[in-house]
Coordinates of N, CA and C in Angstrom, one line a residue:
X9 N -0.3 24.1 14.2 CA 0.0 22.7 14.6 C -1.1 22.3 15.5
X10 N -1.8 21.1 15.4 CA -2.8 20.3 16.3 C -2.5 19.5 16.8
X11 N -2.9 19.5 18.2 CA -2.7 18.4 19.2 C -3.1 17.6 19.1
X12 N -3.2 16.3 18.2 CA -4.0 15.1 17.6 C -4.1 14.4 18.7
X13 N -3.8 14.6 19.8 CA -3.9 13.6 21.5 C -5.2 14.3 21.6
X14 N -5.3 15.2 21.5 CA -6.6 15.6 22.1 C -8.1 15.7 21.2
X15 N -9.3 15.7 21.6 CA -10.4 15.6 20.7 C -10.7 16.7 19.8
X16 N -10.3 17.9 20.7 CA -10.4 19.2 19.6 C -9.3 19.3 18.4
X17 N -7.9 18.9 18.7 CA -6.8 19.1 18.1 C -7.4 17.9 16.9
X18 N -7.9 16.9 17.0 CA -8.6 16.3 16.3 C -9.5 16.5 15.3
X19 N -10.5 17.3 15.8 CA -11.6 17.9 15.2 C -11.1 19.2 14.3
X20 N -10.1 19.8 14.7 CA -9.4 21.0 13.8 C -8.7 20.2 12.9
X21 N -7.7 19.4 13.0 CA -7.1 18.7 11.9 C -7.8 17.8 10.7
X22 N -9.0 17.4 11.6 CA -9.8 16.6 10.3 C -10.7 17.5 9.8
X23 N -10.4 18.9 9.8 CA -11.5 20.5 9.2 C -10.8 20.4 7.8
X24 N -9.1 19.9 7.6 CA -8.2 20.7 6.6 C -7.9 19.4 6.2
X25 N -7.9 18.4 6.6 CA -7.0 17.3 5.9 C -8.2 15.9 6.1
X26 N -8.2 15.2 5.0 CA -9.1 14.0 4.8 C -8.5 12.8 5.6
X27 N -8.4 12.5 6.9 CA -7.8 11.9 7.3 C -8.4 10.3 7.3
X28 N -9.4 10.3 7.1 CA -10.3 8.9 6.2 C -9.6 8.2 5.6
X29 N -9.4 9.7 4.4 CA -9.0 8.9 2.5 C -7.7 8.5 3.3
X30 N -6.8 9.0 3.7 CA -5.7 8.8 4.1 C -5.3 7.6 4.6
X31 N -6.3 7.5 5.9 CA -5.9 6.1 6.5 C -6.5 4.7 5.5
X32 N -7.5 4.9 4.6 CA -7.9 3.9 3.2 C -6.0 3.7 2.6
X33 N -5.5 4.8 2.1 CA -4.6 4.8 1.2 C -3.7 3.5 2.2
X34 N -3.2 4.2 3.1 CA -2.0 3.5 4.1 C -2.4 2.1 4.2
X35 N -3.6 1.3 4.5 CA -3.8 0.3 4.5 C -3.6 -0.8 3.3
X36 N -4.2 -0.2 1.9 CA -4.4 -0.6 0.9 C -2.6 -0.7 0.5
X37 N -1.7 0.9 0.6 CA -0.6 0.8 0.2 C 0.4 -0.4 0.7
X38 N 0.3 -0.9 2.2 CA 0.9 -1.3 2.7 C 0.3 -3.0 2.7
X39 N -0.6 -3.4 1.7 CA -1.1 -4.5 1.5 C -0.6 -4.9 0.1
X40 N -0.7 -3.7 -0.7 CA -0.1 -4.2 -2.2 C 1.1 -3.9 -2.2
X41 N 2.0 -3.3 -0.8 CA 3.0 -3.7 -1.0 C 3.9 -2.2 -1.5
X42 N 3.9 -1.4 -1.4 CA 4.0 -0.2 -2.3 C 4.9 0.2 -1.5
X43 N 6.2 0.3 -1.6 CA 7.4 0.5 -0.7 C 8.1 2.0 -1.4
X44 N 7.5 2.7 -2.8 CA 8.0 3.8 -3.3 C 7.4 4.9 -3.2
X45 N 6.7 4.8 -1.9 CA 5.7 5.8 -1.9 C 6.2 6.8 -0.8
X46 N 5.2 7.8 0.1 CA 5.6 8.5 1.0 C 5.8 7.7 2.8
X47 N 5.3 7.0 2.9 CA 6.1 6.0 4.4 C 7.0 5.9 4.3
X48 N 7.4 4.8 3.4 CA 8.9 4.3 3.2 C 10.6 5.0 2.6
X49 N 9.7 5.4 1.1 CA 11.2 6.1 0.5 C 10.5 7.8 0.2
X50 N 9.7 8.2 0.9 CA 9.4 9.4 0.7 C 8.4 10.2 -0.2
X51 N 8.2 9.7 -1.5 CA 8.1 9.7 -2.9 C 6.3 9.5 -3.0
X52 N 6.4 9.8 -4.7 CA 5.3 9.6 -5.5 C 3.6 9.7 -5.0
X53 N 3.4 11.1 -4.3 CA 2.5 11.8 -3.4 C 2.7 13.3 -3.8
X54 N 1.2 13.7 -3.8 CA 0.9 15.0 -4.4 C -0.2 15.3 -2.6
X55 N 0.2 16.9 -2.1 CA -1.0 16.9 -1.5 C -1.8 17.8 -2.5
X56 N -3.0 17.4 -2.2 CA -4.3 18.7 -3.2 C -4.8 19.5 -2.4
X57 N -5.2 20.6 -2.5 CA -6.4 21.8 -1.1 C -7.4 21.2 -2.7
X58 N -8.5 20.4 -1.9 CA -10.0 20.8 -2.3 C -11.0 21.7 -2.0
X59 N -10.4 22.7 -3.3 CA -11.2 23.7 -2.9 C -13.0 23.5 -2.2
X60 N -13.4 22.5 -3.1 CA -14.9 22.2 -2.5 C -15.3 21.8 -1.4
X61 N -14.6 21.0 -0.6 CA -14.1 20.3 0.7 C -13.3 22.0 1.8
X62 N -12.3 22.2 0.8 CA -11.3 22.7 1.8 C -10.5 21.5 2.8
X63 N -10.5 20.9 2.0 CA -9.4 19.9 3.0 C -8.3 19.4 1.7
X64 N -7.4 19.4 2.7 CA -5.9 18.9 1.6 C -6.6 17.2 1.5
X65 N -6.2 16.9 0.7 CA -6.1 15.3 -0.3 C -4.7 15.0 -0.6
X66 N -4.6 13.5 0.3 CA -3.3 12.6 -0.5 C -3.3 12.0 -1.3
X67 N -2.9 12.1 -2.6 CA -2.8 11.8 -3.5 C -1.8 10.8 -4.2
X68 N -1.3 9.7 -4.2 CA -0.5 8.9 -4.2 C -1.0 8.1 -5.8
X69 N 0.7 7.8 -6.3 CA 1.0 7.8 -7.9 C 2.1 7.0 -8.2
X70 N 2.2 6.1 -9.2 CA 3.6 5.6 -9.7 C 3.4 4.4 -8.3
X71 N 2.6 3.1 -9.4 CA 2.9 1.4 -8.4 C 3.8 0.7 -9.2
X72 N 4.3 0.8 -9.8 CA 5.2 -0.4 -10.7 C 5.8 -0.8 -9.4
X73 N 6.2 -0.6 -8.6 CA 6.7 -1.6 -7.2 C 6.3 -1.7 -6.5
X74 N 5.2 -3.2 -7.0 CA 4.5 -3.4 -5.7 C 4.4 -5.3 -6.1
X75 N 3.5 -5.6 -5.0 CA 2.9 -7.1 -5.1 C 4.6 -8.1 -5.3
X76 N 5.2 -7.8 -3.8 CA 6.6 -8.1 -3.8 C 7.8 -7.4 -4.8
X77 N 7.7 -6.8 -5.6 CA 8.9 -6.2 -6.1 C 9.7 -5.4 -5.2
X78 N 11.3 -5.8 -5.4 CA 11.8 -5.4 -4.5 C 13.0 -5.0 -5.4
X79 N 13.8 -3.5 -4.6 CA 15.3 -2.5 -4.7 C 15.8 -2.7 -3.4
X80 N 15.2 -2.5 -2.6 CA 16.3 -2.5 -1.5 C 16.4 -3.3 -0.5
X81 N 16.2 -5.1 -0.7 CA 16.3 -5.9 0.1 C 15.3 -5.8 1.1
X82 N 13.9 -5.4 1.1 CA 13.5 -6.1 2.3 C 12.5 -6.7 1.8
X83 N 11.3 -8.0 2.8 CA 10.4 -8.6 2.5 C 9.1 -8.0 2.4
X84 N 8.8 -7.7 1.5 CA 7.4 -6.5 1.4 C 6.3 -7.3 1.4
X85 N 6.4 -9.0 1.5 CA 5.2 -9.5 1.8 C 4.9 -10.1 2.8
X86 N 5.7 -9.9 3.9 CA 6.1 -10.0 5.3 C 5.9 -8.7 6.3
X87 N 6.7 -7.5 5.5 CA 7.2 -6.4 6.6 C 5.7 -6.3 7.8
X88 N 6.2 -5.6 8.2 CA 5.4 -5.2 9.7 C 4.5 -4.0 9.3
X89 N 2.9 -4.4 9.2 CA 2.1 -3.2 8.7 C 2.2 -2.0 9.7
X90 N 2.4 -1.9 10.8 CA 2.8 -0.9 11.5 C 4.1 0.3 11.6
X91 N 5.2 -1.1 11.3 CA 6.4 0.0 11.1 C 7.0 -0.5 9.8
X92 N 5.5 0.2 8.5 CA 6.2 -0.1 7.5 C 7.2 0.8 6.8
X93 N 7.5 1.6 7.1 CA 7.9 2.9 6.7 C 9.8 2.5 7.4
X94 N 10.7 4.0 6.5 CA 11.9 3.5 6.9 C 12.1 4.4 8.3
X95 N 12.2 3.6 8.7 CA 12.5 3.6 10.6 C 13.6 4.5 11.0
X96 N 14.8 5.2 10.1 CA 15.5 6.1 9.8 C 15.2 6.6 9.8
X97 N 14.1 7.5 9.5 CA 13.9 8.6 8.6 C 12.1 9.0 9.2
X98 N 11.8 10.3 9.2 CA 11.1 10.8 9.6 C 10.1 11.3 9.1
X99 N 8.6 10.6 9.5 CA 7.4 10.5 8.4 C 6.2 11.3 9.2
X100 N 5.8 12.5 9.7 CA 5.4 12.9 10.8 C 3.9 12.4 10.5
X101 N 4.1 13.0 9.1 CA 1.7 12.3 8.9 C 1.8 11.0 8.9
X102 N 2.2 10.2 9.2 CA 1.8 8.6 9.6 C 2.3 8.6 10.3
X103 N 3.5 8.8 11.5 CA 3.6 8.4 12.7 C 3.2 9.3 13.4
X104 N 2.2 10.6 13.7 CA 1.5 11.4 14.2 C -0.1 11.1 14.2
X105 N -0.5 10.5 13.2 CA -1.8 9.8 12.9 C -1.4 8.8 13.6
X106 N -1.1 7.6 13.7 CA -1.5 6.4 14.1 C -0.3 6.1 15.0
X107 N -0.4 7.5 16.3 CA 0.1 7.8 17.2 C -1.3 7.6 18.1
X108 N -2.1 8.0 17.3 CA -3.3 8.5 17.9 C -4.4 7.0 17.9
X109 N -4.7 6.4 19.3 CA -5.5 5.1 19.0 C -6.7 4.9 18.3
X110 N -7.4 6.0 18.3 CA -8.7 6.0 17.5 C -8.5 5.8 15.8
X111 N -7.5 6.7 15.0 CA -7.1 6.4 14.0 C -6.0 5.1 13.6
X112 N -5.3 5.1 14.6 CA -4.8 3.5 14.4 C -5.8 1.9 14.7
X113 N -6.8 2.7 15.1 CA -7.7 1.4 15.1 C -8.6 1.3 13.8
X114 N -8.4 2.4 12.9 CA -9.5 2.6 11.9 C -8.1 1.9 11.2
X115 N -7.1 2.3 11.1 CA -6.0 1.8 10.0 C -6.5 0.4 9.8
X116 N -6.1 -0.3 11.2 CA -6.3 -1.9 11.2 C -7.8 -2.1 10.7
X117 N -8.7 -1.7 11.4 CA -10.6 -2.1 10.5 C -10.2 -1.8 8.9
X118 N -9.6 -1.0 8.4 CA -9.1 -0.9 6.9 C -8.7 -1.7 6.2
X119 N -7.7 -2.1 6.9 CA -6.6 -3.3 6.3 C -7.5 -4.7 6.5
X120 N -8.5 -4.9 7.7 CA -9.2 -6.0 8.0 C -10.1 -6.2 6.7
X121 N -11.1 -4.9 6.3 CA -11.6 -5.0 5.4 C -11.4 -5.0 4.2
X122 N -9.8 -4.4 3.3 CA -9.7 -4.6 2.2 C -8.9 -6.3 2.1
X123 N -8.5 -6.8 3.4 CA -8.4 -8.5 3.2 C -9.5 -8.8 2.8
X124 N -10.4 -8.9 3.4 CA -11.9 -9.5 3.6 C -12.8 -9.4 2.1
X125 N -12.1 -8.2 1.1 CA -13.5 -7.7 0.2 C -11.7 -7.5 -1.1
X126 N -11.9 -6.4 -0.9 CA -11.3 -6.0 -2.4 C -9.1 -6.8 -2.8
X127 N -9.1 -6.7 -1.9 CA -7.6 -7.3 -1.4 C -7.6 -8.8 -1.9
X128 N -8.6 -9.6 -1.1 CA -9.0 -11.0 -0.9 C -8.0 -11.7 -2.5
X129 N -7.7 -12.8 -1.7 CA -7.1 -13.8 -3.1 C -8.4 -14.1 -4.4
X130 N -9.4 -14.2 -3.5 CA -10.8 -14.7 -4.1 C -10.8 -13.7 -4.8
X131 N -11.4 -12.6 -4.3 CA -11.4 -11.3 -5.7 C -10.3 -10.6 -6.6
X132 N -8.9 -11.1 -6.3 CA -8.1 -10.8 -7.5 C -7.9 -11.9 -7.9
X133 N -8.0 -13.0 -7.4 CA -7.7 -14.2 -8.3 C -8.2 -14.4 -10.0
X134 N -9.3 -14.0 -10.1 CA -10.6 -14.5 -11.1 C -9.6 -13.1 -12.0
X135 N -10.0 -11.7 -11.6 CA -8.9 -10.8 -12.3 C -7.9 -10.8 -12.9
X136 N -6.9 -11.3 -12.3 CA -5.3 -11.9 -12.7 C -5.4 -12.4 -13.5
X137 N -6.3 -13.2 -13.9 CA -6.4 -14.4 -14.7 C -6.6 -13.5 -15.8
X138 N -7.5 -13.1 -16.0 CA -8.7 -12.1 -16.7 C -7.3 -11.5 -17.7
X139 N -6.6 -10.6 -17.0 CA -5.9 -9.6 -17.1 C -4.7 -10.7 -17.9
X140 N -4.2 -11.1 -18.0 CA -3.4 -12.3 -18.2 C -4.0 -12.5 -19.5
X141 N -5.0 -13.3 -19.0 CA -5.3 -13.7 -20.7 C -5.2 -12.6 -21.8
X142 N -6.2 -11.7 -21.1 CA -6.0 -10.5 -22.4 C -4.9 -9.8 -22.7
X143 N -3.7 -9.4 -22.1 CA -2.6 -9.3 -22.5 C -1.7 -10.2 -23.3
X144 N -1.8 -11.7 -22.6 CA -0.8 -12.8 -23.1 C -0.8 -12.6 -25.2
X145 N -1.4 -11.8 -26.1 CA -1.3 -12.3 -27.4 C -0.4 -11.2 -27.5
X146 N -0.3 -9.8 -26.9 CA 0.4 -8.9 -27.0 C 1.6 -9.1 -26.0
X147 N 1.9 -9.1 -25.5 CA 3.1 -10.4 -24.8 C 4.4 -10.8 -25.6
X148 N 3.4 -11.7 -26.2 CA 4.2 -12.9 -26.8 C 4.5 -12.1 -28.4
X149 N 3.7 -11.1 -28.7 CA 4.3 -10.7 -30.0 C 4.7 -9.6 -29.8
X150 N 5.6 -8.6 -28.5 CA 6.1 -7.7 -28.0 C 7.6 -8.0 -28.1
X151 N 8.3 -7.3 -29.3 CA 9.7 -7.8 -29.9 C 10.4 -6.9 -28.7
X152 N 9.9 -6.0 -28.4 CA 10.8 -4.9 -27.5 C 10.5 -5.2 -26.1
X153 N 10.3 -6.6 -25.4 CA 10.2 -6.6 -23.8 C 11.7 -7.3 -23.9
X154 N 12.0 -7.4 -24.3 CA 12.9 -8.2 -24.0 C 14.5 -7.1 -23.6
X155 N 14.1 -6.1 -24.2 CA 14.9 -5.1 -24.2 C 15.3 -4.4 -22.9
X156 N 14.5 -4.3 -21.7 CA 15.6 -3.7 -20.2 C 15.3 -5.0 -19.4
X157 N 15.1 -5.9 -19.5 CA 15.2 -7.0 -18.2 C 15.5 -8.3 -18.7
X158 N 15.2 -8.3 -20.5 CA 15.9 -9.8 -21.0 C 14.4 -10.9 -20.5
X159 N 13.4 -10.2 -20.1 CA 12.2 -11.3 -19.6 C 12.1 -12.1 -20.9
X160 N 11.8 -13.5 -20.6 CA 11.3 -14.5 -21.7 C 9.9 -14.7 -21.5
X161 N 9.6 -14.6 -22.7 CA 7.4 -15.2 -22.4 C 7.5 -16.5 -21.3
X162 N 8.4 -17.3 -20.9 CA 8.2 -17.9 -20.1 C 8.1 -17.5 -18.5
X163 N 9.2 -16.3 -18.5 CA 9.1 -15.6 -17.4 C 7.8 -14.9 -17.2
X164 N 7.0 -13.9 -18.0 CA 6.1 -13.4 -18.0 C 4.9 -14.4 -17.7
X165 N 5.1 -15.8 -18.1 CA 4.2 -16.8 -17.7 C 4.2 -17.5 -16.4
X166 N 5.6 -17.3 -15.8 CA 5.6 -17.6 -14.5 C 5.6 -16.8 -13.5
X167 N 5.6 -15.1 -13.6 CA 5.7 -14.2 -13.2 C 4.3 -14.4 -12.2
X168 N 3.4 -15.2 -12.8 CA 1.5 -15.0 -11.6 C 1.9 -16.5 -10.7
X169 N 3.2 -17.3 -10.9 CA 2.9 -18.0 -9.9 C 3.9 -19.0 -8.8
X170 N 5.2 -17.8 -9.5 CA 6.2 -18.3 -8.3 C 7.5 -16.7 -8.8
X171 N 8.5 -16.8 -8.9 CA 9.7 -15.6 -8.2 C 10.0 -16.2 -9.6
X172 N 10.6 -14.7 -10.5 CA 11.8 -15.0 -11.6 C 13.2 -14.7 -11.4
X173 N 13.6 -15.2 -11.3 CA 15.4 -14.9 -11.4 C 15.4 -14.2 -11.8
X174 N 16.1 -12.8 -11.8 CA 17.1 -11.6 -12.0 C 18.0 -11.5 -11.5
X175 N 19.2 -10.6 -12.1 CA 20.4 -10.4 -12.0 C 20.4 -9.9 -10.6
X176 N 19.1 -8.7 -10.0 CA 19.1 -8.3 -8.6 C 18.2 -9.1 -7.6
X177 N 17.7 -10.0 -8.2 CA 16.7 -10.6 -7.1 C 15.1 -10.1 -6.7
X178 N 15.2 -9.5 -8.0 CA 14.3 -8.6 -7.3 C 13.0 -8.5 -7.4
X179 N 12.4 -10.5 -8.1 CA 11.0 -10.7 -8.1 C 10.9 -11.8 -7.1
X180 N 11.0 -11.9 -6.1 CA 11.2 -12.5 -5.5 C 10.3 -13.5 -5.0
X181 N 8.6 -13.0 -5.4 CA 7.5 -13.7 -5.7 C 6.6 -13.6 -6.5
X182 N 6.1 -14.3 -7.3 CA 5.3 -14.8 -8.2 C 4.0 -13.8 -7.6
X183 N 3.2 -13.0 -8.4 CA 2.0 -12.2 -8.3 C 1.0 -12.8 -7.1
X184 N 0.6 -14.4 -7.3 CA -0.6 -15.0 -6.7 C 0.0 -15.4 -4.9
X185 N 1.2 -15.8 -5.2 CA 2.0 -16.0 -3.8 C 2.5 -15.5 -3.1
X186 N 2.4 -13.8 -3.7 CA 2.7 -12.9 -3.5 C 1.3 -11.9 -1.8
X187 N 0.4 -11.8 -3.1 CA -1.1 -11.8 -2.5 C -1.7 -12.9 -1.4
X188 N -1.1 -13.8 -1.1 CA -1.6 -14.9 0.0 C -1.1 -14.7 1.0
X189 N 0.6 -14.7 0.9 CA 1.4 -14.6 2.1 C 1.2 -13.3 2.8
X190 N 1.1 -11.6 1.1 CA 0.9 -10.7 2.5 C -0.3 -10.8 3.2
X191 N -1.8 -11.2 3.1 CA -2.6 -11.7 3.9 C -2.4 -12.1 4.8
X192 N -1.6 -13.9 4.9 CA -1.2 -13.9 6.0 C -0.4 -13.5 6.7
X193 N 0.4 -12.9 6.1 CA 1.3 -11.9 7.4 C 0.6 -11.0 7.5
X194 N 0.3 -10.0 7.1 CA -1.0 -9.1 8.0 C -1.5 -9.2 9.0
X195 N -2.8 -10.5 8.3 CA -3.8 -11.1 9.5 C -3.0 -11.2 10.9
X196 N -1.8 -11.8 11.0 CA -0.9 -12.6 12.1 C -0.3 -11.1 12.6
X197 N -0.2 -10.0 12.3 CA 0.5 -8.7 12.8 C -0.7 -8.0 13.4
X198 N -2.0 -8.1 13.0 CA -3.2 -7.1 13.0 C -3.4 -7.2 15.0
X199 N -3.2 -5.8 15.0 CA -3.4 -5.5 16.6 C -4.6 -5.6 16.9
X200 N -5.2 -5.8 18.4 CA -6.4 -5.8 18.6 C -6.7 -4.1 19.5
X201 N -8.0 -3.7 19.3 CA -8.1 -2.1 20.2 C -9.4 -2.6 20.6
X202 N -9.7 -2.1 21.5 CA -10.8 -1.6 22.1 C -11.8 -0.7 21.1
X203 N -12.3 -0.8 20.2 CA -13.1 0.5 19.3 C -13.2 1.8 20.0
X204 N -13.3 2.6 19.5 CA -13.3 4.0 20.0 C -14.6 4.0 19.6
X205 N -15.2 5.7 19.9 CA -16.8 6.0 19.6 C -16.8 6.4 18.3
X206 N -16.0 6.1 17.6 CA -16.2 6.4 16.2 C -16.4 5.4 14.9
X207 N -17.6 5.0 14.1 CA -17.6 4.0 13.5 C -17.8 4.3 12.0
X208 N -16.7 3.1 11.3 CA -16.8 3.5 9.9 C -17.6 2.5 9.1
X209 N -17.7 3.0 7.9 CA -18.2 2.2 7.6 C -17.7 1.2 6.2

Protein backbone atom coordinates (compact mmCIF):
# COMPACT_ATOMS: atom_id res chain seq x y z
CA UNK A 1 0.00 0.00 0.00
CA UNK A 2 1.40 3.69 -0.93
CA UNK A 3 1.05 6.77 0.77
CA UNK A 4 -0.01 8.83 -2.38
CA UNK A 5 0.04 12.15 0.15
CA UNK A 6 3.46 11.80 0.03
CA UNK A 7 6.14 12.27 -2.86
CA UNK A 8 7.83 8.90 -2.44
CA UNK A 9 4.42 6.98 -1.89
CA UNK A 10 3.98 8.68 -5.21
CA UNK A 11 6.95 7.85 -6.92
CA UNK A 12 6.53 3.96 -5.93
CA UNK A 13 2.95 3.96 -7.09
CA UNK A 14 3.58 5.49 -10.49
CA UNK A 15 6.77 2.52 -10.69
CA UNK A 16 3.56 -0.15 -11.14
CA UNK A 17 0.54 1.64 -12.33
CA UNK A 18 0.27 4.19 -15.48
CA UNK A 19 -1.26 6.74 -13.58
CA UNK A 20 -1.14 9.25 -16.75
CA UNK A 21 -3.12 6.80 -19.14
CA UNK A 22 -5.44 6.68 -16.29
CA UNK A 23 -6.08 10.11 -15.43
CA UNK A 24 -6.48 10.65 -19.84
CA UNK A 25 -9.14 7.77 -19.45
CA UNK A 26 -11.29 9.47 -16.36
CA UNK A 27 -11.40 12.79 -18.10
CA UNK A 28 -12.27 11.62 -21.60
CA UNK A 29 -14.81 8.95 -19.84
CA UNK A 30 -16.53 11.44 -17.88
CA UNK A 31 -16.93 13.86 -20.90
CA UNK A 32 -18.48 11.23 -23.26
CA UNK A 33 -20.40 10.51 -20.60
CA UNK A 34 -19.70 6.83 -19.84
CA UNK A 35 -21.61 6.06 -16.67
CA UNK A 36 -20.98 1.84 -17.25
CA UNK A 37 -17.81 1.84 -16.54
CA UNK A 38 -15.48 1.44 -13.34
CA UNK A 39 -16.36 5.11 -11.30
CA UNK A 40 -19.87 4.79 -11.47
CA UNK A 41 -21.46 1.17 -11.78
CA UNK A 42 -18.17 -0.65 -11.34
CA UNK A 43 -17.83 -2.46 -14.70
CA UNK A 44 -16.28 -2.89 -18.19
CA UNK A 45 -12.39 -2.48 -17.04
CA UNK A 46 -9.61 -4.96 -17.42
CA UNK A 47 -6.33 -4.18 -15.41
CA UNK A 48 -3.16 -5.41 -17.69
CA UNK A 49 0.73 -5.95 -15.93
CA UNK A 50 2.84 -4.63 -19.04
CA UNK A 51 5.18 -6.80 -19.03
CA UNK A 52 7.47 -4.19 -21.00
CA UNK A 53 6.59 -1.23 -18.81
CA UNK A 54 5.91 -3.39 -15.69
CA UNK A 55 3.17 -1.16 -14.87
CA UNK A 56 -0.55 -2.32 -14.57
CA UNK A 57 -2.78 -0.61 -17.46
CA UNK A 58 -6.55 0.43 -17.27
CA UNK A 59 -8.09 -0.82 -19.77
CA UNK A 60 -11.68 0.22 -20.25
CA UNK A 61 -14.40 -1.44 -22.83
CA UNK A 62 -18.08 -1.63 -23.80
CA UNK A 63 -19.45 2.53 -24.62
CA UNK A 64 -22.86 1.85 -25.98
CA UNK A 65 -23.85 4.24 -23.00
CA UNK A 66 -22.65 7.18 -23.53
CA UNK A 67 -23.15 10.85 -25.14
CA UNK A 68 -26.42 11.11 -22.73
CA UNK A 69 -27.83 7.61 -22.71
CA UNK A 70 -29.36 6.96 -19.71
CA UNK A 71 -30.65 3.51 -17.14
CA UNK A 72 -30.59 4.96 -14.06
CA UNK A 73 -32.03 8.40 -14.08
CA UNK A 74 -29.36 10.68 -13.78
CA UNK A 75 -28.11 13.73 -16.08
CA UNK A 76 -24.79 12.51 -17.60
CA UNK A 77 -24.57 15.78 -19.51
CA UNK A 78 -24.69 17.83 -16.41
CA UNK A 79 -23.32 15.41 -13.55
CA UNK A 80 -20.42 16.84 -11.56
CA UNK A 81 -16.96 15.78 -13.18
CA UNK A 82 -15.63 15.33 -9.80
CA UNK A 83 -18.16 13.26 -8.02
CA UNK A 84 -18.97 11.45 -11.06
CA UNK A 85 -18.88 8.14 -9.67
CA UNK A 86 -21.84 6.50 -7.36
CA UNK A 87 -21.27 8.25 -4.08
CA UNK A 88 -22.57 4.92 -2.41
CA UNK A 89 -20.22 2.88 -3.13
CA UNK A 90 -16.52 2.67 -2.96
CA UNK A 91 -14.10 3.47 -5.83
CA UNK A 92 -10.56 3.58 -4.00
CA UNK A 93 -8.40 4.25 -7.56
CA UNK A 94 -10.20 7.42 -8.28
CA UNK A 95 -11.00 8.74 -5.08
CA UNK A 96 -7.34 7.98 -3.82
CA UNK A 97 -5.82 9.47 -7.02
CA UNK A 98 -7.56 12.70 -7.12
CA UNK A 99 -7.38 12.84 -3.44
CA UNK A 100 -4.08 13.85 -4.26
CA UNK A 101 -3.80 17.72 -5.75
CA UNK A 102 -1.08 17.25 -8.12
CA UNK A 103 -3.06 14.52 -9.97
CA UNK A 104 -6.39 16.13 -9.55
CA UNK A 105 -5.03 19.12 -11.21
CA UNK A 106 -3.69 16.97 -14.18
CA UNK A 107 -7.45 15.37 -14.27
CA UNK A 108 -8.87 19.01 -14.85
CA UNK A 109 -5.70 20.19 -17.58
CA UNK A 110 -7.11 16.74 -19.26
CA UNK A 111 -10.59 17.38 -19.38
CA UNK A 112 -9.51 21.24 -20.32
CA UNK A 113 -7.69 19.83 -23.19
CA UNK A 114 -9.84 17.15 -24.61
CA UNK A 115 -12.73 20.24 -24.63
CA UNK A 116 -10.31 22.43 -26.39
CA UNK A 117 -8.93 19.68 -29.21
CA UNK A 118 -10.41 16.14 -29.57
CA UNK A 119 -13.88 16.48 -27.42
CA UNK A 120 -14.51 20.09 -29.06
CA UNK A 121 -18.18 20.33 -30.92
CA UNK A 122 -15.95 21.71 -33.85
CA UNK A 123 -14.00 18.38 -34.16
CA UNK A 124 -16.79 15.95 -33.80
CA UNK A 125 -19.24 17.94 -35.49
CA UNK A 126 -17.75 17.58 -39.21
CA UNK A 127 -17.42 13.49 -37.93
CA UNK A 128 -20.99 12.95 -36.91
CA UNK A 129 -22.00 14.13 -40.01
CA UNK A 130 -19.36 11.98 -41.88
CA UNK A 131 -20.39 8.95 -39.88
CA UNK A 132 -24.16 9.60 -40.56
CA UNK A 133 -23.98 9.94 -43.97
CA UNK A 134 -22.14 6.74 -44.42
CA UNK A 135 -24.26 4.63 -42.42
CA UNK A 136 -27.73 6.33 -43.33
CA UNK A 137 -28.12 3.81 -46.75
CA UNK A 138 -27.56 0.86 -44.39
CA UNK A 139 -30.03 2.36 -41.88
CA UNK A 140 -32.76 2.74 -43.85
CA UNK A 141 -32.43 -0.73 -45.50
CA UNK A 142 -31.84 -2.52 -41.90
CA UNK A 143 -35.29 -4.69 -41.76
CA UNK A 144 -33.99 -5.93 -38.24
CA UNK A 145 -33.46 -2.35 -36.21
CA UNK A 146 -36.61 -2.16 -35.60
CA UNK A 147 -36.57 -5.28 -33.70
CA UNK A 148 -35.41 -4.33 -29.73
CA UNK A 149 -36.30 -0.59 -29.50
CA UNK A 150 -39.11 -0.23 -32.43
CA UNK A 151 -36.58 2.89 -33.59
CA UNK A 152 -38.06 4.48 -36.86
CA UNK A 153 -35.49 5.91 -39.60
CA UNK A 154 -36.97 9.01 -38.50
CA UNK A 155 -35.75 8.42 -35.03
CA UNK A 156 -32.36 7.40 -36.10
CA UNK A 157 -32.53 10.81 -38.12
CA UNK A 158 -33.33 12.73 -35.10
CA UNK A 159 -31.22 10.80 -32.87
CA UNK A 160 -27.85 13.76 -33.91
CA UNK A 161 -30.19 16.52 -32.95
CA UNK A 162 -32.58 16.54 -30.21
CA UNK A 163 -34.00 13.31 -27.40
CA UNK A 164 -36.15 10.30 -28.89
CA UNK A 165 -38.95 9.17 -26.91
CA UNK A 166 -38.82 5.78 -25.33
CA UNK A 167 -40.82 3.72 -23.27
CA UNK A 168 -37.76 4.43 -20.46
CA UNK A 169 -36.67 7.87 -21.29
CA UNK A 170 -33.74 6.96 -21.88
CA UNK A 171 -32.37 9.27 -24.90
CA UNK A 172 -32.84 12.02 -23.45
CA UNK A 173 -30.56 13.99 -25.79
CA UNK A 174 -29.94 14.20 -29.25
CA UNK A 175 -26.00 13.26 -29.98
CA UNK A 176 -24.96 17.11 -31.08
CA UNK A 177 -26.87 18.67 -27.79
CA UNK A 178 -25.70 16.27 -26.15
CA UNK A 179 -21.83 17.23 -26.77
CA UNK A 180 -22.45 21.11 -26.20
CA UNK A 181 -24.13 21.11 -22.93
CA UNK A 182 -21.57 18.42 -21.44
CA UNK A 183 -18.90 21.18 -22.41
CA UNK A 184 -20.68 23.61 -20.90
CA UNK A 185 -21.26 21.99 -17.85
CA UNK A 186 -17.76 20.95 -17.46
CA UNK A 187 -16.24 24.21 -18.33
CA UNK A 188 -18.70 25.85 -15.42
CA UNK A 189 -17.59 22.83 -12.80
CA UNK A 190 -13.69 22.94 -13.76
CA UNK A 191 -11.76 23.76 -10.50
CA UNK A 192 -8.97 26.15 -10.49
CA UNK A 193 -5.28 24.69 -8.67
CA UNK A 194 -2.32 26.33 -8.35
CA UNK A 195 -0.06 23.84 -10.86
CA UNK A 196 2.12 21.70 -9.14
CA UNK A 197 5.98 21.09 -10.38
CA UNK A 198 4.84 18.71 -12.64
CA UNK A 199 3.98 19.51 -16.43
CA UNK A 200 2.16 17.63 -18.97
CA UNK A 201 2.02 17.72 -21.96
Amino acid sequence: IFALDSVLGRQEFEKIFNVDNFLKWLALNVLVGSWDDYWYLKNNYYLYHNTTTEKFEFIPYDYDNTYGIDWVGCDWATRDIYRWGNVQEKRPLVTKILAIPEYRYRYTKYLEIFMNNEFSFAAQEPRIDQLKAMITPAVAADSFRVLDWDFSFSDFQQSFVTSVPTKHNHIPYGIKPYIQLRIASANSQLATFYPPLVFIN
